[in-house]
Amino acid sequence: MQSKRFYAPILWCTLIALPAHAATIKEAFALASQIDAPVQTAQQRKALSALRHAQSITPEPLSLTLSGSNSLDDNLSPSQGSREYEAELGIPLWQWGQKDRLLAQVNQLTKLEQSQWMLSHWALAGALREAVWSARLAKLAQDSAQQKLLALEKIHHDLQRQLQAGEVAPLDVNLAHQAWLEAQLQVALSAQQLNDSLQQFQALAGDIPLPDQPETRPLALETMVHPQRQVLQAQTELALAQLAQAQYDTRDTPELALSLTRERGAPDEDYKNRGKISMRIPFGAEGRTQARVTSANSELISAQTQVQRTERQISTQQQMAHHALTLANQQLQMAQQRLQLATQAWQWQQRSYRAGQTSLTAFLTAQSDFLERGFAVQRAELELGRADSRYLQTLGVLP
């Protein structure tokens, strides 16, 4: 009676692949980054405007002052007596070294904004990487659940036919039916998890296929500069530039004034022209200067402290990611070895079941273990890809 029991080849079920012709993580990242293009353009225009100001001939725009005076009679009405007209052109002047200090500050501020833009892209890359690998793992879990359901469904139908022929006991059909219902539940749960993962991916990258290829490593990882390091370095250099400006620019901008005056003392006199050159030199206030220096020095100390703290965090994250990558590689090798052993054991279980030496419960358990070992290899491959992406993320490498 046991000789006619169901036997089916299951090995092909473990070879499930994601949809072909999918985008790569690099392409998905490029599409996800397009939304930030206007921000980068606006920052470039802002930097160009600040640079033009720092390179201008005068620190502030020129000013023109026009004035006129006329003698008044006893009723405070204009008379035909003395008159005077004056035009004065004010020319602000750069202090010694002020232009170079301002230019250095503008350059450091531009570098800081660029590094902050790179940091935001690096954060986007990390979120996209996690979304890609989470979705691929969820897709594999759905495939695994679906293939188990198909195998159990076929067993369940065959056992029902054998029950009608009196070849199996009702208990075997009952156990197969329970396993089939459990597999249906797992398919529904895995489908929901996959849908959630795909929505998270599409929220970042848009409506594009899920990438199905691991990332390619740059040729020289040691030359990569972490975006967090770039930001902190730019913040430190900007604080140094601001401190230099606060220490040396202790007064407001001086101004050179050129004036031309036309005047007459009486109505019958001719107008006389008179030119004048004057220089306005503001004095510095020690209290205001000291406050600016103290504030700039505080910003510098804060930036230097943050550099030390972040450097330790980056080094720790890189070490942890490298260890996780090594472990993922070992797990893949072990999963491949377990699959070989599970394949051999499954062949023995099938012969034993056909000979009536193994119960249906033991047979279903062996089948489930065999399918799980097959998908475990694919899962380990995906985990290795995710560990590699996480390691690249800690190095500051963009897709």
mmCIF file of C-alpha atoms in Angstrom:
data_model
loop_
_atom_site.group_PDB
_atom_site.id
_atom_site.type_symbol
_atom_site.label_atom_id
_atom_site.label_comp_id
_atom_site.label_asym_id
_atom_site.label_seq_id
_atom_site.Cartn_x
_atom_site.Cartn_y
_atom_site.Cartn_z
ATOM 1 C CA MET A 1 0.000 0.000 0.000
ATOM 2 C CA GLN A 2 2.878 2.348 0.750
ATOM 3 C CA SER A 3 4.424 1.681 -2.641
ATOM 4 C CA LYS A 4 1.944 3.936 -4.432
ATOM 5 C CA ARG A 5 2.358 6.880 -2.100
ATOM 6 C CA PHE A 6 3.248 10.257 -3.485
ATOM 7 C CA TYR A 7 6.804 11.039 -4.551
ATOM 8 C CA ALA A 8 7.704 14.300 -6.298
ATOM 9 C CA PRO A 9 11.002 15.944 -7.235
ATOM 10 C CA ILE A 10 11.280 19.166 -5.244
ATOM 11 C CA LEU A 11 14.812 20.295 -6.064
ATOM 12 C CA TRP A 12 13.722 22.693 -8.819
ATOM 13 C CA CYS A 13 11.625 24.601 -6.296
ATOM 14 C CA THR A 14 14.717 25.969 -4.582
ATOM 15 C CA LEU A 15 16.020 27.742 -7.680
ATOM 16 C CA ILE A 16 13.854 30.858 -7.590
ATOM 17 C CA ALA A 17 15.173 34.110 -9.052
ATOM 18 C CA LEU A 18 13.967 37.682 -8.909
ATOM 19 C CA PRO A 19 12.532 39.290 -12.086
ATOM 20 C CA ALA A 20 15.075 39.664 -14.857
ATOM 21 C CA HIS A 21 16.223 42.993 -16.337
ATOM 22 C CA ALA A 22 15.757 44.812 -13.039
ATOM 23 C CA ALA A 23 17.575 48.050 -12.308
ATOM 24 C CA THR A 24 20.785 48.107 -10.326
ATOM 25 C CA ILE A 25 21.125 49.814 -6.972
ATOM 26 C CA LYS A 26 23.244 52.474 -8.676
ATOM 27 C CA GLU A 27 20.487 53.218 -11.184
ATOM 28 C CA ALA A 28 17.863 53.275 -8.438
ATOM 29 C CA PHE A 29 19.994 55.700 -6.442
ATOM 30 C CA ALA A 30 20.422 57.957 -9.469
ATOM 31 C CA LEU A 31 16.651 58.127 -9.956
ATOM 32 C CA ALA A 32 16.046 58.713 -6.255
ATOM 33 C CA SER A 33 18.579 61.570 -6.277
ATOM 34 C CA GLN A 34 16.907 63.480 -9.103
ATOM 35 C CA ILE A 35 14.444 65.095 -6.717
ATOM 36 C CA ASP A 36 17.337 66.917 -5.003
ATOM 37 C CA ALA A 37 18.662 68.482 -8.215
ATOM 38 C CA PRO A 38 16.853 71.856 -7.686
ATOM 39 C CA VAL A 39 18.322 72.069 -4.186
ATOM 40 C CA GLN A 40 21.832 71.624 -5.513
ATOM 41 C CA THR A 41 21.218 74.218 -8.226
ATOM 42 C CA ALA A 42 19.959 76.730 -5.683
ATOM 43 C CA GLN A 43 23.000 76.134 -3.481
ATOM 44 C CA GLN A 44 25.334 76.652 -6.435
ATOM 45 C CA ARG A 45 23.652 79.957 -7.281
ATOM 46 C CA LYS A 46 23.884 81.042 -3.662
ATOM 47 C CA ALA A 47 27.584 80.165 -3.531
ATOM 48 C CA LEU A 48 28.239 82.019 -6.799
ATOM 49 C CA SER A 49 26.462 85.125 -5.499
ATOM 50 C CA ALA A 50 28.461 85.082 -2.245
ATOM 51 C CA LEU A 51 31.691 84.619 -4.198
ATOM 52 C CA ARG A 52 30.917 87.582 -6.439
ATOM 53 C CA HIS A 53 30.316 89.744 -3.384
ATOM 54 C CA ALA A 54 33.604 88.665 -1.803
ATOM 55 C CA GLN A 55 35.463 89.444 -5.042
ATOM 56 C CA SER A 56 33.826 92.847 -5.605
ATOM 57 C CA ILE A 57 35.872 96.038 -5.701
ATOM 58 C CA THR A 58 34.183 97.457 -2.608
ATOM 59 C CA PRO A 59 32.868 95.590 0.447
ATOM 60 C CA GLU A 60 29.534 97.434 0.191
ATOM 61 C CA PRO A 61 27.709 99.272 -2.615
ATOM 62 C CA LEU A 62 28.629 102.871 -3.372
ATOM 63 C CA SER A 63 26.390 105.585 -1.998
ATOM 64 C CA LEU A 64 25.423 108.975 -3.412
ATOM 65 C CA THR A 65 24.266 111.859 -1.238
ATOM 66 C CA LEU A 66 22.609 114.924 -2.793
ATOM 67 C CA SER A 67 21.871 118.073 -0.805
ATOM 68 C CA GLY A 68 20.912 121.640 -1.440
ATOM 69 C CA SER A 69 20.510 124.753 0.719
ATOM 70 C CA ASN A 70 18.938 128.173 0.128
ATOM 71 C CA SER A 71 18.717 131.324 2.186
ATOM 72 C CA LEU A 72 15.288 132.114 3.715
ATOM 73 C CA ASP A 73 13.550 135.431 4.398
ATOM 74 C CA ASP A 74 11.843 136.407 7.624
ATOM 75 C CA ASN A 75 8.796 134.359 6.680
ATOM 76 C CA LEU A 76 11.003 131.271 6.180
ATOM 77 C CA SER A 77 10.363 131.387 2.457
ATOM 78 C CA PRO A 78 13.141 130.818 -0.103
ATOM 79 C CA SER A 79 14.820 133.996 -1.212
ATOM 80 C CA GLN A 80 17.153 134.807 -4.048
ATOM 81 C CA GLY A 81 20.133 135.009 -1.668
ATOM 82 C CA SER A 82 22.882 132.473 -1.111
ATOM 83 C CA ARG A 83 22.502 128.982 -2.478
ATOM 84 C CA GLU A 84 24.523 125.792 -2.218
ATOM 85 C CA TYR A 85 24.297 122.384 -3.958
ATOM 86 C CA GLU A 86 26.395 119.400 -2.970
ATOM 87 C CA ALA A 87 26.860 115.888 -4.360
ATOM 88 C CA GLU A 88 28.867 113.372 -2.341
ATOM 89 C CA LEU A 89 29.961 109.899 -3.488
ATOM 90 C CA GLY A 90 30.708 107.446 -0.687
ATOM 91 C CA ILE A 91 33.138 104.611 -1.515
ATOM 92 C CA PRO A 92 33.445 101.847 1.132
ATOM 93 C CA LEU A 93 36.972 100.473 1.387
ATOM 94 C CA TRP A 94 38.299 97.038 2.206
ATOM 95 C CA GLN A 95 40.379 96.870 5.349
ATOM 96 C CA TRP A 96 43.834 95.350 5.181
ATOM 97 C CA GLY A 97 43.358 91.598 4.564
ATOM 98 C CA GLN A 98 39.584 91.803 5.006
ATOM 99 C CA LYS A 99 38.851 90.760 1.446
ATOM 100 C CA ASP A 100 41.050 87.673 1.690
ATOM 101 C CA ARG A 101 39.504 86.675 5.016
ATOM 102 C CA LEU A 102 35.977 87.100 3.667
ATOM 103 C CA LEU A 103 36.849 85.134 0.544
ATOM 104 C CA ALA A 104 38.275 82.314 2.667
ATOM 105 C CA GLN A 105 35.114 82.275 4.776
ATOM 106 C CA VAL A 106 32.875 82.170 1.690
ATOM 107 C CA ASN A 107 34.899 79.301 0.211
ATOM 108 C CA GLN A 108 34.680 77.317 3.443
ATOM 109 C CA LEU A 109 30.945 77.952 3.706
ATOM 110 C CA THR A 110 30.480 76.734 0.133
ATOM 111 C CA LYS A 111 32.531 73.649 0.898
ATOM 112 C CA LEU A 112 30.424 73.023 4.010
ATOM 113 C CA GLU A 113 27.168 73.253 2.048
ATOM 114 C CA GLN A 114 28.515 70.884 -0.594
ATOM 115 C CA SER A 115 29.626 68.381 2.027
ATOM 116 C CA GLN A 116 26.236 68.622 3.748
ATOM 117 C CA TRP A 117 24.577 67.898 0.414
ATOM 118 C CA MET A 118 26.826 64.854 0.021
ATOM 119 C CA LEU A 119 25.960 63.777 3.560
ATOM 120 C CA SER A 120 22.243 63.907 2.798
ATOM 121 C CA HIS A 121 22.853 61.808 -0.324
ATOM 122 C CA TRP A 122 24.855 59.344 1.724
ATOM 123 C CA ALA A 123 21.935 59.019 4.150
ATOM 124 C CA LEU A 124 19.599 58.501 1.183
ATOM 125 C CA ALA A 125 21.915 55.797 -0.136
ATOM 126 C CA GLY A 126 21.810 54.006 3.213
ATOM 127 C CA ALA A 127 18.013 54.086 3.330
ATOM 128 C CA LEU A 128 17.788 52.899 -0.282
ATOM 129 C CA ARG A 129 20.234 50.055 0.300
ATOM 130 C CA GLU A 130 18.275 48.823 3.299
ATOM 131 C CA ALA A 131 15.010 49.075 1.356
ATOM 132 C CA VAL A 132 16.421 47.102 -1.584
ATOM 133 C CA TRP A 133 17.749 44.228 0.491
ATOM 134 C CA SER A 134 14.687 44.113 2.731
ATOM 135 C CA ALA A 135 12.467 43.847 -0.345
ATOM 136 C CA ARG A 136 14.644 41.163 -1.914
ATOM 137 C CA LEU A 137 14.603 39.125 1.285
ATOM 138 C CA ALA A 138 10.841 39.547 1.494
ATOM 139 C CA LYS A 139 10.555 38.437 -2.143
ATOM 140 C CA LEU A 140 12.589 35.335 -1.362
ATOM 141 C CA ALA A 141 10.423 34.604 1.689
ATOM 142 C CA GLN A 142 7.304 34.832 -0.480
ATOM 143 C CA ASP A 143 8.822 32.527 -3.094
ATOM 144 C CA SER A 144 9.769 30.059 -0.385
ATOM 145 C CA ALA A 145 6.279 30.087 1.096
ATOM 146 C CA GLN A 146 4.688 29.782 -2.341
ATOM 147 C CA GLN A 147 6.800 26.791 -3.337
ATOM 148 C CA LYS A 148 6.106 25.039 -0.051
ATOM 149 C CA LEU A 149 2.400 25.635 -0.599
ATOM 150 C CA LEU A 150 2.549 24.160 -4.110
ATOM 151 C CA ALA A 151 4.374 21.076 -2.880
ATOM 152 C CA LEU A 152 1.954 20.540 0.020
ATOM 153 C CA GLU A 153 -1.041 21.164 -2.216
ATOM 154 C CA LYS A 154 0.109 18.437 -4.596
ATOM 155 C CA ILE A 155 0.687 16.034 -1.683
ATOM 156 C CA HIS A 156 -2.731 16.857 -0.237
ATOM 157 C CA HIS A 157 -4.545 16.140 -3.528
ATOM 158 C CA ASP A 158 -2.648 12.885 -4.104
ATOM 159 C CA LEU A 159 -3.381 11.692 -0.574
ATOM 160 C CA GLN A 160 -7.072 12.409 -1.049
ATOM 161 C CA ARG A 161 -7.107 10.205 -4.139
ATOM 162 C CA GLN A 162 -5.218 7.505 -2.262
ATOM 163 C CA LEU A 163 -7.672 7.791 0.644
ATOM 164 C CA GLN A 164 -10.579 7.105 -1.710
ATOM 165 C CA ALA A 165 -8.698 4.041 -2.959
ATOM 166 C CA GLY A 166 -8.100 2.902 0.614
ATOM 167 C CA GLU A 167 -4.325 3.151 0.362
ATOM 168 C CA VAL A 168 -3.713 5.681 3.177
ATOM 169 C CA ALA A 169 -5.217 6.381 6.554
ATOM 170 C CA PRO A 170 -7.447 9.456 7.167
ATOM 171 C CA LEU A 171 -4.867 10.692 9.674
ATOM 172 C CA ASP A 172 -2.336 11.180 6.869
ATOM 173 C CA VAL A 173 -4.820 13.278 4.905
ATOM 174 C CA ASN A 174 -5.640 15.287 8.016
ATOM 175 C CA LEU A 175 -1.975 16.035 8.707
ATOM 176 C CA ALA A 176 -1.369 17.005 5.087
ATOM 177 C CA HIS A 177 -4.399 19.286 5.131
ATOM 178 C CA GLN A 178 -3.183 21.034 8.299
ATOM 179 C CA ALA A 179 0.238 21.602 6.749
ATOM 180 C CA TRP A 180 -1.409 22.960 3.601
ATOM 181 C CA LEU A 181 -3.519 25.463 5.569
ATOM 182 C CA GLU A 182 -0.464 26.597 7.505
ATOM 183 C CA ALA A 183 1.394 27.112 4.220
ATOM 184 C CA GLN A 184 -1.486 29.260 2.913
ATOM 185 C CA LEU A 185 -1.207 31.481 5.972
ATOM 186 C CA GLN A 186 2.541 31.855 5.470
ATOM 187 C CA VAL A 187 1.979 32.824 1.830
ATOM 188 C CA ALA A 188 -0.477 35.546 2.864
ATOM 189 C CA LEU A 189 1.876 36.907 5.523
ATOM 190 C CA SER A 190 4.885 36.894 3.209
ATOM 191 C CA ALA A 191 2.854 38.651 0.496
ATOM 192 C CA GLN A 192 1.942 41.428 2.938
ATOM 193 C CA GLN A 193 5.564 41.816 4.044
ATOM 194 C CA LEU A 194 6.705 41.963 0.431
ATOM 195 C CA ASN A 195 4.098 44.604 -0.409
ATOM 196 C CA ASP A 196 5.203 46.749 2.540
ATOM 197 C CA SER A 197 8.869 46.386 1.556
ATOM 198 C CA LEU A 198 8.197 47.290 -2.074
ATOM 199 C CA GLN A 199 6.237 50.369 -1.043
ATOM 200 C CA GLN A 200 9.153 51.528 1.102
ATOM 201 C CA PHE A 201 11.517 50.994 -1.822
ATOM 202 C CA GLN A 202 9.261 52.797 -4.298
ATOM 203 C CA ALA A 203 8.819 55.697 -1.880
ATOM 204 C CA LEU A 204 12.562 56.303 -2.266
ATOM 205 C CA ALA A 205 13.251 55.294 -5.877
ATOM 206 C CA GLY A 206 9.911 55.572 -7.641
ATOM 207 C CA ASP A 207 8.139 53.012 -9.782
ATOM 208 C CA ILE A 208 11.133 51.054 -11.071
ATOM 209 C CA PRO A 209 11.977 47.339 -10.953
ATOM 210 C CA LEU A 210 13.592 46.035 -7.807
ATOM 211 C CA PRO A 211 17.386 45.752 -8.304
ATOM 212 C CA ASP A 212 18.529 42.135 -8.527
ATOM 213 C CA GLN A 213 22.306 42.554 -8.635
ATOM 214 C CA PRO A 214 24.808 43.048 -5.797
ATOM 215 C CA GLU A 215 26.790 46.244 -5.689
ATOM 216 C CA THR A 216 30.118 46.589 -7.419
ATOM 217 C CA ARG A 217 32.970 47.802 -5.278
ATOM 218 C CA PRO A 218 35.135 50.768 -6.296
ATOM 219 C CA LEU A 219 38.702 49.950 -7.268
ATOM 220 C CA ALA A 220 40.290 51.873 -4.386
ATOM 221 C CA LEU A 221 38.226 51.914 -1.203
ATOM 222 C CA GLU A 222 41.071 53.469 0.784
ATOM 223 C CA THR A 223 40.791 56.697 -1.218
ATOM 224 C CA MET A 224 37.154 57.233 -0.267
ATOM 225 C CA VAL A 225 36.405 60.069 2.165
ATOM 226 C CA HIS A 226 33.463 59.540 4.484
ATOM 227 C CA PRO A 227 30.774 62.263 4.076
ATOM 228 C CA GLN A 228 30.563 62.715 7.836
ATOM 229 C CA ARG A 229 34.291 63.395 7.934
ATOM 230 C CA GLN A 230 33.925 65.885 5.080
ATOM 231 C CA VAL A 231 31.192 67.779 6.913
ATOM 232 C CA LEU A 232 33.124 67.944 10.172
ATOM 233 C CA GLN A 233 36.314 68.991 8.410
ATOM 234 C CA ALA A 234 34.423 71.731 6.567
ATOM 235 C CA GLN A 235 32.805 72.887 9.815
ATOM 236 C CA THR A 236 36.215 73.084 11.499
ATOM 237 C CA GLU A 237 37.754 75.046 8.624
ATOM 238 C CA LEU A 238 34.773 77.410 8.553
ATOM 239 C CA ALA A 239 35.104 77.982 12.305
ATOM 240 C CA LEU A 240 38.790 78.820 11.808
ATOM 241 C CA ALA A 241 37.919 81.308 9.061
ATOM 242 C CA GLN A 242 35.233 82.910 11.225
ATOM 243 C CA LEU A 243 37.661 83.165 14.143
ATOM 244 C CA ALA A 244 40.242 84.884 11.935
ATOM 245 C CA GLN A 245 37.624 87.345 10.727
ATOM 246 C CA ALA A 246 36.474 88.083 14.284
ATOM 247 C CA GLN A 247 40.055 88.637 15.474
ATOM 248 C CA TYR A 248 41.174 91.004 12.719
ATOM 249 C CA ASP A 249 38.012 92.727 11.491
ATOM 250 C CA THR A 250 37.484 94.689 14.682
ATOM 251 C CA ARG A 251 35.775 97.714 13.179
ATOM 252 C CA ASP A 252 33.214 98.606 10.559
ATOM 253 C CA THR A 253 34.180 99.311 6.994
ATOM 254 C CA PRO A 254 35.942 102.674 6.423
ATOM 255 C CA GLU A 255 34.586 104.946 3.705
ATOM 256 C CA LEU A 256 36.169 107.390 1.281
ATOM 257 C CA ALA A 257 33.916 110.298 0.341
ATOM 258 C CA LEU A 258 34.314 112.498 -2.758
ATOM 259 C CA SER A 259 32.108 115.596 -2.791
ATOM 260 C CA LEU A 260 31.498 118.463 -5.214
ATOM 261 C CA THR A 261 29.879 121.678 -4.008
ATOM 262 C CA ARG A 262 28.430 124.564 -6.074
ATOM 263 C CA GLU A 263 27.653 127.704 -4.051
ATOM 264 C CA ARG A 264 27.086 131.463 -4.265
ATOM 265 C CA GLY A 265 26.859 134.112 -1.565
ATOM 266 C CA ALA A 266 24.456 136.495 -3.328
ATOM 267 C CA PRO A 267 22.130 136.489 -6.335
ATOM 268 C CA ASP A 268 24.508 138.631 -8.344
ATOM 269 C CA GLU A 269 27.526 136.420 -7.736
ATOM 270 C CA ASP A 270 28.664 133.566 -9.964
ATOM 271 C CA TYR A 271 28.536 129.994 -8.679
ATOM 272 C CA LYS A 272 31.813 128.663 -7.331
ATOM 273 C CA ASN A 273 32.829 125.012 -7.387
ATOM 274 C CA ARG A 274 34.510 123.372 -4.446
ATOM 275 C CA GLY A 275 35.763 119.791 -4.158
ATOM 276 C CA LYS A 276 36.343 117.826 -0.981
ATOM 277 C CA ILE A 277 37.871 114.475 -0.071
ATOM 278 C CA SER A 278 37.105 112.945 3.298
ATOM 279 C CA MET A 279 37.750 109.638 5.034
ATOM 280 C CA ARG A 280 35.440 108.030 7.623
ATOM 281 C CA ILE A 281 37.317 105.623 9.926
ATOM 282 C CA PRO A 282 35.097 103.821 12.452
ATOM 283 C CA PHE A 283 36.615 102.796 15.759
ATOM 284 C CA GLY A 284 36.281 99.284 17.080
ATOM 285 C CA ALA A 285 34.467 98.402 20.272
ATOM 286 C CA GLU A 286 36.413 96.014 22.485
ATOM 287 C CA GLY A 287 33.277 94.505 24.008
ATOM 288 C CA ARG A 288 31.733 93.678 20.649
ATOM 289 C CA THR A 289 35.009 92.331 19.275
ATOM 290 C CA GLN A 290 35.586 90.127 22.301
ATOM 291 C CA ALA A 291 32.066 88.713 22.062
ATOM 292 C CA ARG A 292 32.582 87.801 18.399
ATOM 293 C CA VAL A 293 35.950 86.201 19.129
ATOM 294 C CA THR A 294 34.535 84.218 22.031
ATOM 295 C CA SER A 295 31.612 82.989 19.949
ATOM 296 C CA ALA A 296 33.852 81.972 17.037
ATOM 297 C CA ASN A 297 36.274 80.230 19.377
ATOM 298 C CA SER A 298 33.390 78.309 20.947
ATOM 299 C CA GLU A 299 32.249 77.147 17.506
ATOM 300 C CA LEU A 300 35.769 75.969 16.735
ATOM 301 C CA ILE A 301 36.100 73.980 19.963
ATOM 302 C CA SER A 302 32.684 72.415 19.399
ATOM 303 C CA ALA A 303 33.629 71.368 15.844
ATOM 304 C CA GLN A 304 36.944 69.880 16.961
ATOM 305 C CA THR A 305 35.233 67.917 19.742
ATOM 306 C CA GLN A 306 32.619 66.594 17.323
ATOM 307 C CA VAL A 307 35.409 65.468 14.980
ATOM 308 C CA GLN A 308 36.936 63.270 17.685
ATOM 309 C CA ARG A 309 33.593 61.785 18.728
ATOM 310 C CA THR A 310 32.448 61.066 15.176
ATOM 311 C CA GLU A 311 35.808 59.588 14.212
ATOM 312 C CA ARG A 312 35.446 56.965 16.945
ATOM 313 C CA GLN A 313 31.887 56.205 15.856
ATOM 314 C CA ILE A 314 32.862 55.797 12.203
ATOM 315 C CA SER A 315 35.774 53.506 13.061
ATOM 316 C CA THR A 316 33.545 51.368 15.281
ATOM 317 C CA GLN A 317 30.836 51.110 12.635
ATOM 318 C CA GLN A 318 33.370 50.092 10.005
ATOM 319 C CA GLN A 319 34.822 47.374 12.217
ATOM 320 C CA MET A 320 31.367 46.026 13.053
ATOM 321 C CA ALA A 321 30.331 46.033 9.385
ATOM 322 C CA HIS A 322 33.545 44.262 8.375
ATOM 323 C CA HIS A 323 32.977 41.562 10.997
ATOM 324 C CA ALA A 324 29.360 41.167 9.858
ATOM 325 C CA LEU A 325 30.555 40.809 6.252
ATOM 326 C CA THR A 326 33.006 38.100 7.252
ATOM 327 C CA LEU A 327 30.299 36.283 9.208
ATOM 328 C CA ALA A 328 27.847 36.504 6.284
ATOM 329 C CA ASN A 329 30.435 34.941 4.007
ATOM 330 C CA GLN A 330 30.927 32.092 6.478
ATOM 331 C CA GLN A 331 27.182 31.599 6.806
ATOM 332 C CA LEU A 332 26.864 31.291 3.027
ATOM 333 C CA GLN A 333 29.531 28.593 2.940
ATOM 334 C CA MET A 334 27.843 26.710 5.782
ATOM 335 C CA ALA A 335 24.435 27.014 4.091
ATOM 336 C CA GLN A 336 25.862 25.525 0.911
ATOM 337 C CA GLN A 337 27.337 22.605 2.857
ATOM 338 C CA ARG A 338 24.058 22.040 4.719
ATOM 339 C CA LEU A 339 22.199 22.006 1.400
ATOM 340 C CA GLN A 340 24.440 19.229 0.129
ATOM 341 C CA LEU A 341 23.777 17.174 3.247
ATOM 342 C CA ALA A 342 20.045 17.967 3.160
ATOM 343 C CA THR A 343 19.837 16.866 -0.483
ATOM 344 C CA GLN A 344 21.396 13.519 0.379
ATOM 345 C CA ALA A 345 19.145 13.096 3.430
ATOM 346 C CA TRP A 346 16.062 13.988 1.364
ATOM 347 C CA GLN A 347 16.871 11.276 -1.143
ATOM 348 C CA TRP A 348 17.099 8.765 1.704
ATOM 349 C CA GLN A 349 13.807 9.991 3.189
ATOM 350 C CA GLN A 350 12.032 9.546 -0.146
ATOM 351 C CA ARG A 351 13.220 5.937 -0.517
ATOM 352 C CA SER A 352 12.293 5.226 3.093
ATOM 353 C CA TYR A 353 8.836 6.739 2.665
ATOM 354 C CA ARG A 354 8.159 4.763 -0.522
ATOM 355 C CA ALA A 355 9.176 1.610 1.318
ATOM 356 C CA GLY A 356 6.735 2.376 4.129
ATOM 357 C CA GLN A 357 9.477 2.822 6.717
ATOM 358 C CA THR A 358 8.787 6.539 7.378
ATOM 359 C CA SER A 359 5.557 8.143 8.544
ATOM 360 C CA LEU A 360 3.891 10.991 6.722
ATOM 361 C CA THR A 361 4.751 13.377 9.569
ATOM 362 C CA ALA A 362 8.438 12.543 9.288
ATOM 363 C CA PHE A 363 8.210 12.773 5.499
ATOM 364 C CA LEU A 364 6.625 16.255 5.585
ATOM 365 C CA THR A 365 9.209 17.400 8.126
ATOM 366 C CA ALA A 366 12.042 16.151 5.909
ATOM 367 C CA GLN A 367 10.504 17.813 2.882
ATOM 368 C CA SER A 368 10.119 21.132 4.693
ATOM 369 C CA ASP A 369 13.713 20.932 5.919
ATOM 370 C CA PHE A 370 14.962 20.227 2.389
ATOM 371 C CA LEU A 371 13.076 23.162 0.922
ATOM 372 C CA GLU A 372 14.266 25.423 3.734
ATOM 373 C CA ARG A 373 17.898 24.415 3.154
ATOM 374 C CA GLY A 374 17.569 25.311 -0.502
ATOM 375 C CA PHE A 375 16.149 28.715 0.204
ATOM 376 C CA ALA A 376 18.656 29.185 3.047
ATOM 377 C CA VAL A 377 21.447 29.295 0.464
ATOM 378 C CA GLN A 378 19.685 32.043 -1.467
ATOM 379 C CA ARG A 379 18.911 33.842 1.772
ATOM 380 C CA ALA A 380 22.570 33.658 2.775
ATOM 381 C CA GLU A 381 23.563 35.082 -0.610
ATOM 382 C CA LEU A 382 21.201 38.016 -0.083
ATOM 383 C CA GLU A 383 22.459 38.513 3.469
ATOM 384 C CA LEU A 384 26.009 38.585 2.119
ATOM 385 C CA GLY A 385 24.975 41.238 -0.411
ATOM 386 C CA ARG A 386 23.298 43.289 2.299
ATOM 387 C CA ALA A 387 26.350 42.979 4.570
ATOM 388 C CA ASP A 388 28.561 44.170 1.724
ATOM 389 C CA SER A 389 26.261 47.154 1.082
ATOM 390 C CA ARG A 390 26.297 48.024 4.767
ATOM 391 C CA TYR A 391 30.081 47.840 4.789
ATOM 392 C CA LEU A 392 30.275 50.159 1.781
ATOM 393 C CA GLN A 393 27.862 52.487 3.560
ATOM 394 C CA THR A 394 30.143 52.717 6.606
ATOM 395 C CA LEU A 395 33.038 53.581 4.298
ATOM 396 C CA GLY A 396 31.009 56.456 2.852
ATOM 397 C CA VAL A 397 30.785 54.915 -0.634
ATOM 398 C CA LEU A 398 27.780 55.940 -2.693
ATOM 399 C CA PRO A 399 26.170 53.425 -5.105
#
